[in-house]
Amino acid sequence: MKMTFRWYGVDDPVTLEKIRQIPCMDGVVTAVYSVPVGEVWPVEEIEKLKAEVERKGLKMEVIESVPVHEDIKLRRGNYQLYIDNYKENIRRLAKAGVKCICYNFMPVFDWTRSRLDQPLEDGSNALVYYKQDVDAMDPTKMSLPGWDSSYSPDEINGLINAYKELGEEGLWENLKYFINEIMPVAAECDVNMAIHPDDPPWSIFSIPRIITNEANIDRFLSLYDDVHHGLTLCSGSLGCTTANDYTAMVKKYGAMKRIHFAHVRNIKILDDGSFEESAHLSKCGSLDVVEILKAYHDTDFEGYLRPDHGRMIWGETGKPGYGLYDRALGAMYMAGIWETLEKN
């Protein structure tokens, strides 16, 4: 297992110097954020990013993410051009030493929450998803960190209607086409493509979502028979519903060697199916983090793991979910579990 930390580039208040001081840290997970979705990343920008990371004694072997343009997901407009650009990005990142690319196929919206700073009982604050609040939201006026903000409200409304018309099976067909286009390039470059599950793993605003559960992950993996075609298995996404047994998924897909990247955090599932993000410690949420790490260890997981969203604690302010302190605590908690498993 290689412990990593999400880093949003030189403007991130959580600097590489700070990340380097976390004792268990091997590398960072980052991306070129200045290039519009669908365009080719300049070689000089990739090399500059890598040099900055390596100067601080860290590695840049995971990219999260190379976004998939909406035209690809809808298979319309310039979709073939954007797919060709995607292939070129895989080639360029491989030449820079990248081993794993995380991506998702979520229509319109990335991860969705109803509040970014919900106060918790211990005085910290965290990201939460309250179903009643989400149901009352206007999706054309929403904006969350990491989302593509280049679309106007009218364009968002048009995309929502296009996906409603496309439906789940249409989205599956377009994902199959995309996978069959990019995977020969990824395999040739020896880059693991690791799809991130939908977050949360159910339909929002009547838009189809398909990477949501074990049956759908099985269907996804059957689209292309190659070990490079794999998963970013995220406990905070798949684990936020009792319908999914995340630990069992780790055992199953870990044994298949199809988990290339692991996101681990805890989630407190509420009675109505809403959820709150919590501290990583098992007793703080609904997931058993010790059992999750044991499942990774027992399947000889050699991929990359990162502490996912953290609370804001000790007065820290910054990018919601991506402060330093709680994610560092999570990293050390999981590193301690892993060391114990190794020694036993």
mmCIF file of N, CA, C and O in Angstrom, residues 196-274:
data_model
loop_
_atom_site.group_PDB
_atom_site.id
_atom_site.type_symbol
_atom_site.label_atom_id
_atom_site.label_comp_id
_atom_site.label_asym_id
_atom_site.label_seq_id
_atom_site.Cartn_x
_atom_site.Cartn_y
_atom_site.Cartn_z
ATOM 1 N N HIS A 196 -13.986 6.207 -10.483
ATOM 2 C CA HIS A 196 -14.515 6.539 -9.156
ATOM 3 C C HIS A 196 -16.019 6.307 -9.163
ATOM 4 O O HIS A 196 -16.708 6.712 -10.103
ATOM 5 N N PRO A 197 -16.571 5.672 -8.138
ATOM 6 C CA PRO A 197 -18.022 5.461 -8.104
ATOM 7 C C PRO A 197 -18.779 6.777 -7.968
ATOM 8 O O PRO A 197 -18.228 7.805 -7.568
ATOM 9 N N ASP A 198 -20.049 6.724 -8.307
ATOM 10 C CA ASP A 198 -20.896 7.908 -8.193
ATOM 11 C C ASP A 198 -21.093 8.247 -6.711
ATOM 12 O O ASP A 198 -21.235 7.363 -5.873
ATOM 13 N N ASP A 199 -21.112 9.539 -6.430
ATOM 14 C CA ASP A 199 -21.118 10.002 -5.042
ATOM 15 C C ASP A 199 -22.168 11.094 -4.857
ATOM 16 O O ASP A 199 -21.949 12.212 -5.275
ATOM 17 N N PRO A 200 -23.311 10.769 -4.220
ATOM 18 C CA PRO A 200 -23.686 9.476 -3.645
ATOM 19 C C PRO A 200 -24.103 8.485 -4.734
ATOM 20 O O PRO A 200 -24.370 8.890 -5.868
ATOM 21 N N PRO A 201 -24.178 7.199 -4.390
ATOM 22 C CA PRO A 201 -24.432 6.173 -5.398
ATOM 23 C C PRO A 201 -25.917 5.957 -5.689
ATOM 24 O O PRO A 201 -26.430 4.833 -5.610
ATOM 25 N N TRP A 202 -26.586 7.030 -6.007
ATOM 26 C CA TRP A 202 -27.989 6.942 -6.428
ATOM 27 C C TRP A 202 -28.299 8.154 -7.302
ATOM 28 O O TRP A 202 -27.542 9.117 -7.355
ATOM 29 N N SER A 203 -29.387 8.070 -8.017
ATOM 30 C CA SER A 203 -29.769 9.141 -8.934
ATOM 31 C C SER A 203 -30.094 10.415 -8.160
ATOM 32 O O SER A 203 -30.776 10.383 -7.126
ATOM 33 N N ILE A 204 -29.579 11.551 -8.660
ATOM 34 C CA ILE A 204 -29.949 12.846 -8.086
ATOM 35 C C ILE A 204 -30.537 13.711 -9.194
ATOM 36 O O ILE A 204 -30.088 13.671 -10.344
ATOM 37 N N PHE A 205 -31.565 14.480 -8.854
ATOM 38 C CA PHE A 205 -32.242 15.375 -9.793
ATOM 39 C C PHE A 205 -32.729 14.617 -11.032
ATOM 40 O O PHE A 205 -32.725 15.145 -12.145
ATOM 41 N N SER A 206 -33.114 13.346 -10.828
ATOM 42 C CA SER A 206 -33.637 12.485 -11.894
ATOM 43 C C SER A 206 -32.632 12.231 -13.012
ATOM 44 O O SER A 206 -33.002 11.900 -14.137
ATOM 45 N N ILE A 207 -31.335 12.384 -12.707
ATOM 46 C CA ILE A 207 -30.277 12.118 -13.679
ATOM 47 C C ILE A 207 -29.744 10.708 -13.412
ATOM 48 O O ILE A 207 -29.483 10.349 -12.263
ATOM 49 N N PRO A 208 -29.532 9.897 -14.447
ATOM 50 C CA PRO A 208 -29.046 8.530 -14.219
ATOM 51 C C PRO A 208 -27.630 8.514 -13.657
ATOM 52 O O PRO A 208 -26.784 9.326 -14.018
ATOM 53 N N ARG A 209 -27.380 7.574 -12.757
ATOM 54 C CA ARG A 209 -26.036 7.282 -12.253
ATOM 55 C C ARG A 209 -25.879 5.775 -12.268
ATOM 56 O O ARG A 209 -26.818 5.053 -11.914
ATOM 57 N N ILE A 210 -24.705 5.290 -12.667
ATOM 58 C CA ILE A 210 -24.598 3.853 -12.937
ATOM 59 C C ILE A 210 -23.463 3.138 -12.203
ATOM 60 O O ILE A 210 -23.490 1.913 -12.085
ATOM 61 N N ILE A 211 -22.470 3.850 -11.676
ATOM 62 C CA ILE A 211 -21.406 3.179 -10.920
ATOM 63 C C ILE A 211 -21.772 3.302 -9.440
ATOM 64 O O ILE A 211 -21.266 4.150 -8.708
ATOM 65 N N THR A 212 -22.688 2.432 -9.021
ATOM 66 C CA THR A 212 -23.377 2.641 -7.757
ATOM 67 C C THR A 212 -23.372 1.460 -6.802
ATOM 68 O O THR A 212 -23.585 1.641 -5.599
ATOM 69 N N ASN A 213 -23.167 0.238 -7.297
ATOM 70 C CA ASN A 213 -23.311 -0.941 -6.444
ATOM 71 C C ASN A 213 -22.531 -2.106 -7.042
ATOM 72 O O ASN A 213 -21.927 -1.987 -8.119
ATOM 73 N N GLU A 214 -22.545 -3.235 -6.359
ATOM 74 C CA GLU A 214 -21.746 -4.384 -6.779
ATOM 75 C C GLU A 214 -22.145 -4.887 -8.160
ATOM 76 O O GLU A 214 -21.282 -5.166 -9.004
ATOM 77 N N ALA A 215 -23.438 -5.012 -8.404
ATOM 78 C CA ALA A 215 -23.887 -5.523 -9.698
ATOM 79 C C ALA A 215 -23.423 -4.616 -10.830
ATOM 80 O O ALA A 215 -22.976 -5.091 -11.891
ATOM 81 N N ASN A 216 -23.502 -3.313 -10.618
ATOM 82 C CA ASN A 216 -23.088 -2.383 -11.663
ATOM 83 C C ASN A 216 -21.571 -2.341 -11.830
ATOM 84 O O ASN A 216 -21.061 -2.159 -12.942
ATOM 85 N N ILE A 217 -20.837 -2.511 -10.735
ATOM 86 C CA ILE A 217 -19.377 -2.579 -10.846
ATOM 87 C C ILE A 217 -18.973 -3.843 -11.603
ATOM 88 O O ILE A 217 -18.056 -3.820 -12.438
ATOM 89 N N ASP A 218 -19.666 -4.957 -11.347
ATOM 90 C CA ASP A 218 -19.414 -6.176 -12.114
ATOM 91 C C ASP A 218 -19.640 -5.917 -13.605
ATOM 92 O O ASP A 218 -18.842 -6.337 -14.459
ATOM 93 N N ARG A 219 -20.723 -5.236 -13.913
ATOM 94 C CA ARG A 219 -21.029 -4.921 -15.312
ATOM 95 C C ARG A 219 -19.952 -4.021 -15.903
ATOM 96 O O ARG A 219 -19.526 -4.217 -17.042
ATOM 97 N N PHE A 220 -19.509 -3.054 -15.130
ATOM 98 C CA PHE A 220 -18.463 -2.145 -15.601
ATOM 99 C C PHE A 220 -17.178 -2.904 -15.915
ATOM 100 O O PHE A 220 -16.579 -2.727 -16.982
ATOM 101 N N LEU A 221 -16.741 -3.765 -15.004
ATOM 102 C CA LEU A 221 -15.491 -4.492 -15.221
ATOM 103 C C LEU A 221 -15.585 -5.449 -16.409
ATOM 104 O O LEU A 221 -14.575 -5.742 -17.052
ATOM 105 N N SER A 222 -16.785 -5.908 -16.720
ATOM 106 C CA SER A 222 -16.962 -6.818 -17.854
ATOM 107 C C SER A 222 -16.870 -6.094 -19.195
ATOM 108 O O SER A 222 -16.815 -6.754 -20.242
ATOM 109 N N LEU A 223 -16.838 -4.767 -19.180
ATOM 110 C CA LEU A 223 -16.773 -4.018 -20.438
ATOM 111 C C LEU A 223 -15.441 -4.203 -21.149
ATOM 112 O O LEU A 223 -15.360 -4.040 -22.376
ATOM 113 N N TYR A 224 -14.387 -4.518 -20.386
ATOM 114 C CA TYR A 224 -13.068 -4.657 -21.010
ATOM 115 C C TYR A 224 -12.226 -5.595 -20.160
ATOM 116 O O TYR A 224 -12.033 -5.360 -18.969
ATOM 117 N N ASP A 225 -11.717 -6.632 -20.776
ATOM 118 C CA ASP A 225 -11.009 -7.677 -20.041
ATOM 119 C C ASP A 225 -9.514 -7.379 -20.002
ATOM 120 O O ASP A 225 -8.739 -7.897 -20.802
ATOM 121 N N ASP A 226 -9.134 -6.530 -19.070
ATOM 122 C CA ASP A 226 -7.719 -6.177 -18.892
ATOM 123 C C ASP A 226 -7.545 -5.648 -17.482
ATOM 124 O O ASP A 226 -8.380 -4.876 -16.991
ATOM 125 N N VAL A 227 -6.473 -6.034 -16.826
ATOM 126 C CA VAL A 227 -6.259 -5.629 -15.436
ATOM 127 C C VAL A 227 -6.114 -4.118 -15.298
ATOM 128 O O VAL A 227 -6.361 -3.558 -14.220
ATOM 129 N N HIS A 228 -5.714 -3.431 -16.369
ATOM 130 C CA HIS A 228 -5.585 -1.973 -16.308
ATOM 131 C C HIS A 228 -6.945 -1.282 -16.182
ATOM 132 O O HIS A 228 -7.007 -0.099 -15.821
ATOM 133 N N HIS A 229 -7.993 -1.998 -16.505
ATOM 134 C CA HIS A 229 -9.367 -1.490 -16.426
ATOM 135 C C HIS A 229 -9.895 -1.782 -15.026
ATOM 136 O O HIS A 229 -10.266 -2.908 -14.715
ATOM 137 N N GLY A 230 -9.852 -0.762 -14.151
ATOM 138 C CA GLY A 230 -10.156 -1.047 -12.758
ATOM 139 C C GLY A 230 -10.867 0.076 -12.035
ATOM 140 O O GLY A 230 -11.549 0.912 -12.632
ATOM 141 N N LEU A 231 -10.642 0.105 -10.723
ATOM 142 C CA LEU A 231 -11.487 0.889 -9.826
ATOM 143 C C LEU A 231 -10.705 1.826 -8.915
ATOM 144 O O LEU A 231 -9.600 1.495 -8.470
ATOM 145 N N THR A 232 -11.319 2.965 -8.633
ATOM 146 C CA THR A 232 -11.030 3.736 -7.429
ATOM 147 C C THR A 232 -12.151 3.381 -6.467
ATOM 148 O O THR A 232 -13.289 3.823 -6.636
ATOM 149 N N LEU A 233 -11.880 2.540 -5.498
ATOM 150 C CA LEU A 233 -12.940 2.097 -4.588
ATOM 151 C C LEU A 233 -13.016 3.074 -3.419
ATOM 152 O O LEU A 233 -12.087 3.153 -2.612
ATOM 153 N N CYS A 234 -14.114 3.805 -3.352
ATOM 154 C CA CYS A 234 -14.259 4.889 -2.369
ATOM 155 C C CYS A 234 -15.265 4.508 -1.297
ATOM 156 O O CYS A 234 -16.451 4.311 -1.596
ATOM 157 N N SER A 235 -14.797 4.425 -0.054
ATOM 158 C CA SER A 235 -15.688 4.043 1.047
ATOM 159 C C SER A 235 -16.727 5.121 1.321
ATOM 160 O O SER A 235 -17.848 4.817 1.735
ATOM 161 N N GLY A 236 -16.369 6.371 1.091
ATOM 162 C CA GLY A 236 -17.308 7.460 1.357
ATOM 163 C C GLY A 236 -18.405 7.566 0.329
ATOM 164 O O GLY A 236 -19.446 8.180 0.591
ATOM 165 N N SER A 237 -18.191 6.978 -0.853
ATOM 166 C CA SER A 237 -19.233 6.964 -1.892
ATOM 167 C C SER A 237 -20.078 5.697 -1.762
ATOM 168 O O SER A 237 -21.263 5.752 -1.455
ATOM 169 N N LEU A 238 -19.451 4.551 -1.973
ATOM 170 C CA LEU A 238 -20.184 3.290 -1.911
ATOM 171 C C LEU A 238 -20.678 2.991 -0.508
ATOM 172 O O LEU A 238 -21.717 2.348 -0.322
ATOM 173 N N GLY A 239 -19.951 3.481 0.506
ATOM 174 C CA GLY A 239 -20.283 3.142 1.885
ATOM 175 C C GLY A 239 -21.336 4.017 2.527
ATOM 176 O O GLY A 239 -21.685 3.798 3.688
ATOM 177 N N CYS A 240 -21.879 4.998 1.783
ATOM 178 C CA CYS A 240 -22.855 5.890 2.415
ATOM 179 C C CYS A 240 -24.283 5.354 2.313
ATOM 180 O O CYS A 240 -25.235 6.062 2.656
ATOM 181 N N THR A 241 -24.427 4.108 1.892
ATOM 182 C CA THR A 241 -25.724 3.445 1.916
ATOM 183 C C THR A 241 -25.551 2.033 2.453
ATOM 184 O O THR A 241 -24.577 1.341 2.117
ATOM 185 N N THR A 242 -26.490 1.594 3.274
ATOM 186 C CA THR A 242 -26.426 0.244 3.837
ATOM 187 C C THR A 242 -26.675 -0.826 2.777
ATOM 188 O O THR A 242 -26.459 -2.010 3.030
ATOM 189 N N ALA A 243 -27.094 -0.418 1.585
ATOM 190 C CA ALA A 243 -27.309 -1.377 0.500
ATOM 191 C C ALA A 243 -25.990 -1.939 -0.028
ATOM 192 O O ALA A 243 -25.980 -2.989 -0.679
ATOM 193 N N ASN A 244 -24.882 -1.237 0.235
ATOM 194 C CA ASN A 244 -23.569 -1.693 -0.209
ATOM 195 C C ASN A 244 -22.741 -2.194 0.967
ATOM 196 O O ASN A 244 -22.696 -1.544 2.012
ATOM 197 N N ASP A 245 -22.097 -3.322 0.782
ATOM 198 C CA ASP A 245 -21.159 -3.855 1.775
ATOM 199 C C ASP A 245 -19.757 -3.533 1.258
ATOM 200 O O ASP A 245 -19.183 -4.301 0.476
ATOM 201 N N TYR A 246 -19.201 -2.420 1.703
ATOM 202 C CA TYR A 246 -17.937 -1.949 1.150
ATOM 203 C C TYR A 246 -16.794 -2.931 1.439
ATOM 204 O O TYR A 246 -15.978 -3.211 0.560
ATOM 205 N N THR A 247 -16.741 -3.456 2.645
ATOM 206 C CA THR A 247 -15.669 -4.381 2.988
ATOM 207 C C THR A 247 -15.709 -5.618 2.104
ATOM 208 O O THR A 247 -14.662 -6.106 1.651
ATOM 209 N N ALA A 248 -16.896 -6.133 1.833
ATOM 210 C CA ALA A 248 -17.026 -7.287 0.938
ATOM 211 C C ALA A 248 -16.552 -6.935 -0.470
ATOM 212 O O ALA A 248 -15.948 -7.774 -1.159
ATOM 213 N N MET A 249 -16.814 -5.701 -0.888
ATOM 214 C CA MET A 249 -16.345 -5.268 -2.207
ATOM 215 C C MET A 249 -14.818 -5.227 -2.260
ATOM 216 O O MET A 249 -14.207 -5.610 -3.255
ATOM 217 N N VAL A 250 -14.202 -4.758 -1.180
ATOM 218 C CA VAL A 250 -12.738 -4.741 -1.131
ATOM 219 C C VAL A 250 -12.199 -6.156 -1.293
ATOM 220 O O VAL A 250 -11.261 -6.405 -2.066
ATOM 221 N N LYS A 251 -12.777 -7.104 -0.577
ATOM 222 C CA LYS A 251 -12.322 -8.489 -0.651
ATOM 223 C C LYS A 251 -12.498 -9.047 -2.065
ATOM 224 O O LYS A 251 -11.592 -9.696 -2.611
ATOM 225 N N LYS A 252 -13.641 -8.774 -2.668
ATOM 226 C CA LYS A 252 -13.948 -9.328 -3.989
ATOM 227 C C LYS A 252 -13.059 -8.731 -5.074
ATOM 228 O O LYS A 252 -12.386 -9.456 -5.814
ATOM 229 N N TYR A 253 -13.050 -7.397 -5.157
ATOM 230 C CA TYR A 253 -12.320 -6.761 -6.258
ATOM 231 C C TYR A 253 -10.822 -6.686 -5.974
ATOM 232 O O TYR A 253 -10.019 -6.634 -6.905
ATOM 233 N N GLY A 254 -10.467 -6.741 -4.678
ATOM 234 C CA GLY A 254 -9.055 -6.824 -4.330
ATOM 235 C C GLY A 254 -8.460 -8.155 -4.766
ATOM 236 O O GLY A 254 -7.342 -8.210 -5.277
ATOM 237 N N ALA A 255 -9.210 -9.228 -4.574
ATOM 238 C CA ALA A 255 -8.751 -10.548 -5.002
ATOM 239 C C ALA A 255 -8.599 -10.618 -6.516
ATOM 240 O O ALA A 255 -7.758 -11.355 -7.039
ATOM 241 N N MET A 256 -9.404 -9.821 -7.230
ATOM 242 C CA MET A 256 -9.338 -9.768 -8.688
ATOM 243 C C MET A 256 -8.230 -8.834 -9.189
ATOM 244 O O MET A 256 -7.996 -8.743 -10.389
ATOM 245 N N LYS A 257 -7.586 -8.113 -8.252
ATOM 246 C CA LYS A 257 -6.541 -7.130 -8.581
ATOM 247 C C LYS A 257 -7.067 -6.008 -9.472
ATOM 248 O O LYS A 257 -6.360 -5.495 -10.331
ATOM 249 N N ARG A 258 -8.318 -5.613 -9.221
ATOM 250 C CA ARG A 258 -8.905 -4.553 -10.023
ATOM 251 C C ARG A 258 -9.070 -3.245 -9.238
ATOM 252 O O ARG A 258 -9.607 -2.287 -9.768
ATOM 253 N N ILE A 259 -8.621 -3.226 -7.975
ATOM 254 C CA ILE A 259 -8.620 -1.964 -7.220
ATOM 255 C C ILE A 259 -7.235 -1.342 -7.376
ATOM 256 O O ILE A 259 -6.242 -1.876 -6.895
ATOM 257 N N HIS A 260 -7.175 -0.210 -8.041
ATOM 258 C CA HIS A 260 -5.898 0.463 -8.261
ATOM 259 C C HIS A 260 -5.698 1.651 -7.321
ATOM 260 O O HIS A 260 -4.562 2.079 -7.083
ATOM 261 N N PHE A 261 -6.792 2.153 -6.767
ATOM 262 C CA PHE A 261 -6.739 3.358 -5.950
ATOM 263 C C PHE A 261 -7.840 3.237 -4.909
ATOM 264 O O PHE A 261 -8.970 2.856 -5.230
ATOM 265 N N ALA A 262 -7.521 3.516 -3.654
ATOM 266 C CA ALA A 262 -8.486 3.406 -2.568
ATOM 267 C C ALA A 262 -8.675 4.761 -1.897
ATOM 268 O O ALA A 262 -7.699 5.391 -1.493
ATOM 269 N N HIS A 263 -9.915 5.187 -1.803
ATOM 270 C CA HIS A 263 -10.279 6.348 -0.995
ATOM 271 C C HIS A 263 -10.938 5.813 0.270
ATOM 272 O O HIS A 263 -11.916 5.067 0.179
ATOM 273 N N VAL A 264 -10.411 6.170 1.427
ATOM 274 C CA VAL A 264 -10.982 5.655 2.675
ATOM 275 C C VAL A 264 -11.340 6.814 3.599
ATOM 276 O O VAL A 264 -10.507 7.682 3.881
ATOM 277 N N ARG A 265 -12.573 6.838 4.008
ATOM 278 C CA ARG A 265 -13.039 7.755 5.047
ATOM 279 C C ARG A 265 -14.237 7.103 5.717
ATOM 280 O O ARG A 265 -14.750 6.090 5.254
ATOM 281 N N ASN A 266 -14.686 7.679 6.823
ATOM 282 C CA ASN A 266 -15.844 7.144 7.515
ATOM 283 C C ASN A 266 -17.072 7.993 7.215
ATOM 284 O O ASN A 266 -16.950 9.177 6.852
ATOM 285 N N ILE A 267 -18.216 7.397 7.380
ATOM 286 C CA ILE A 267 -19.507 8.014 7.079
ATOM 287 C C ILE A 267 -20.490 7.621 8.181
ATOM 288 O O ILE A 267 -20.532 6.448 8.585
ATOM 289 N N LYS A 268 -21.249 8.583 8.648
ATOM 290 C CA LYS A 268 -22.315 8.276 9.602
ATOM 291 C C LYS A 268 -23.637 8.301 8.855
ATOM 292 O O LYS A 268 -24.100 9.358 8.421
ATOM 293 N N ILE A 269 -24.230 7.116 8.673
ATOM 294 C CA ILE A 269 -25.491 6.999 7.949
ATOM 295 C C ILE A 269 -26.646 7.279 8.907
ATOM 296 O O ILE A 269 -26.723 6.693 9.997
ATOM 297 N N LEU A 270 -27.547 8.149 8.501
ATOM 298 C CA LEU A 270 -28.677 8.541 9.345
ATOM 299 C C LEU A 270 -29.909 7.698 9.014
ATOM 300 O O LEU A 270 -29.959 7.000 8.005
ATOM 301 N N ASP A 271 -30.923 7.784 9.883
ATOM 302 C CA ASP A 271 -32.090 6.914 9.764
ATOM 303 C C ASP A 271 -32.833 7.081 8.444
ATOM 304 O O ASP A 271 -33.406 6.112 7.922
ATOM 305 N N ASP A 272 -32.843 8.283 7.877
ATOM 306 C CA ASP A 272 -33.592 8.516 6.643
ATOM 307 C C ASP A 272 -32.752 8.278 5.388
ATOM 308 O O ASP A 272 -33.198 8.553 4.276
ATOM 309 N N GLY A 273 -31.530 7.756 5.570
ATOM 310 C CA GLY A 273 -30.666 7.511 4.417
ATOM 311 C C GLY A 273 -29.755 8.665 4.086
ATOM 312 O O GLY A 273 -28.930 8.562 3.179
ATOM 313 N N SER A 274 -29.895 9.776 4.808
ATOM 314 C CA SER A 274 -28.940 10.877 4.691
ATOM 315 C C SER A 274 -27.634 10.441 5.344
ATOM 316 O O SER A 274 -27.562 9.379 5.977
#
